[in-house]
Short mmCIF file of C-alpha atoms in Angstrom, two decimals:
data_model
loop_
_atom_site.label_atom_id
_atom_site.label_comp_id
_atom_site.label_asym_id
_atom_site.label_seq_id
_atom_site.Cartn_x
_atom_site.Cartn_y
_atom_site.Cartn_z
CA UNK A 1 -39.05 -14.09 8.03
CA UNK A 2 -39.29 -16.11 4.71
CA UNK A 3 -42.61 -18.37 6.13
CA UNK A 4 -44.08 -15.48 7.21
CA UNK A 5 -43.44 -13.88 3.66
CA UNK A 6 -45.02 -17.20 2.19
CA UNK A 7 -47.93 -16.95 4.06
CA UNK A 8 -48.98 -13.36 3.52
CA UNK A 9 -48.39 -14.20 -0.13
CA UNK A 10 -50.59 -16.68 -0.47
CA UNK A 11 -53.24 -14.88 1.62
CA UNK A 12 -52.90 -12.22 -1.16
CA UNK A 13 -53.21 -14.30 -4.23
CA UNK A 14 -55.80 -16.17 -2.25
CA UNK A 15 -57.77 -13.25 -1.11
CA UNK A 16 -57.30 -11.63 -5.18
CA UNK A 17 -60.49 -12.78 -6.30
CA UNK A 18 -58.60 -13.97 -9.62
CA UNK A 19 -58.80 -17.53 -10.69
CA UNK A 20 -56.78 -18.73 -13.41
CA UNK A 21 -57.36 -21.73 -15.46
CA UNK A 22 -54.83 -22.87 -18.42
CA UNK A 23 -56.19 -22.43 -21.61
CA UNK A 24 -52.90 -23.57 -23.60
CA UNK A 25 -53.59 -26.33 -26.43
CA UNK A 26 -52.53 -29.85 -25.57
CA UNK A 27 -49.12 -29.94 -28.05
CA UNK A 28 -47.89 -26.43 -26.31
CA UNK A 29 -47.17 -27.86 -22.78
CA UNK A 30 -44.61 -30.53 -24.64
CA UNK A 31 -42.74 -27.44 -26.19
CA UNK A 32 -42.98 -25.15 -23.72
CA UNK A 33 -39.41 -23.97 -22.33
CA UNK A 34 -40.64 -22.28 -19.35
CA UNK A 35 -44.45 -21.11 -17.54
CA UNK A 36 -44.76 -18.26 -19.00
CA UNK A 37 -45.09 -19.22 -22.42
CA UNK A 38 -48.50 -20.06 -21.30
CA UNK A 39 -51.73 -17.88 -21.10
CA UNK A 40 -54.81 -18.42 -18.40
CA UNK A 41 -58.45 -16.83 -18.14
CA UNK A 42 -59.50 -14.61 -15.22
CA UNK A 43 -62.66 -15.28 -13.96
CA UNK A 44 -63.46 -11.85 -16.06
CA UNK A 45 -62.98 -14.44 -19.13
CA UNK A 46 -60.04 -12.02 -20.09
CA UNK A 47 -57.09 -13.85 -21.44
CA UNK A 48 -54.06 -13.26 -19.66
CA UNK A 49 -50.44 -14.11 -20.13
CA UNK A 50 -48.41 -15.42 -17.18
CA UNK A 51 -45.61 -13.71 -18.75
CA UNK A 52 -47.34 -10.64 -16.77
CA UNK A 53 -46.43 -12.09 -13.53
CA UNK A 54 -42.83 -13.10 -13.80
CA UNK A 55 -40.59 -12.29 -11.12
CA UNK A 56 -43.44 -12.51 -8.81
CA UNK A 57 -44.74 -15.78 -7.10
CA UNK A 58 -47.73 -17.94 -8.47
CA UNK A 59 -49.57 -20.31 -6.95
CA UNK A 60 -51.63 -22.17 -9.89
CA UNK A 61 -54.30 -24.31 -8.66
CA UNK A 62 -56.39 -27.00 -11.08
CA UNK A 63 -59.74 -27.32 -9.98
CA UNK A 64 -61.73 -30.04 -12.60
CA UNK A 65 -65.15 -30.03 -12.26
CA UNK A 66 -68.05 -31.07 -13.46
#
């Protein structure tokens, strides 16, 4: 039951549409106690904190590009 669980989470977050990318200054990862003392953009541009999505699972990718 749990892979099955896994995988039709991450077809959900993957099929979402919403792409987060960190937008936390360099010095707050080092203090940072836990994730969700961070914040992301959507690909709206809207600032969101992950502090929203606790107690749910996350899958956050880093794409660079250039």
């Amino acid at each position: 039951m749990r892979p099955l669980f896994a995988i039709l989470t991450f077809g959900a977050v993957a099929s979402s549409g919403v792409l987060l990318t960190m937008s936390a200054p360099t010095e707050d990862w080092q203090t940072a106690t836990s994730i969700y003392n961070f914040s992301a953009t959507d690909i709206d541009g809207n600032v969101v904190s992950l502090e929203k999505y606790r107690g749910n699972v996350v899958i956050i990718t880093n794409v660079a590009s250039k």
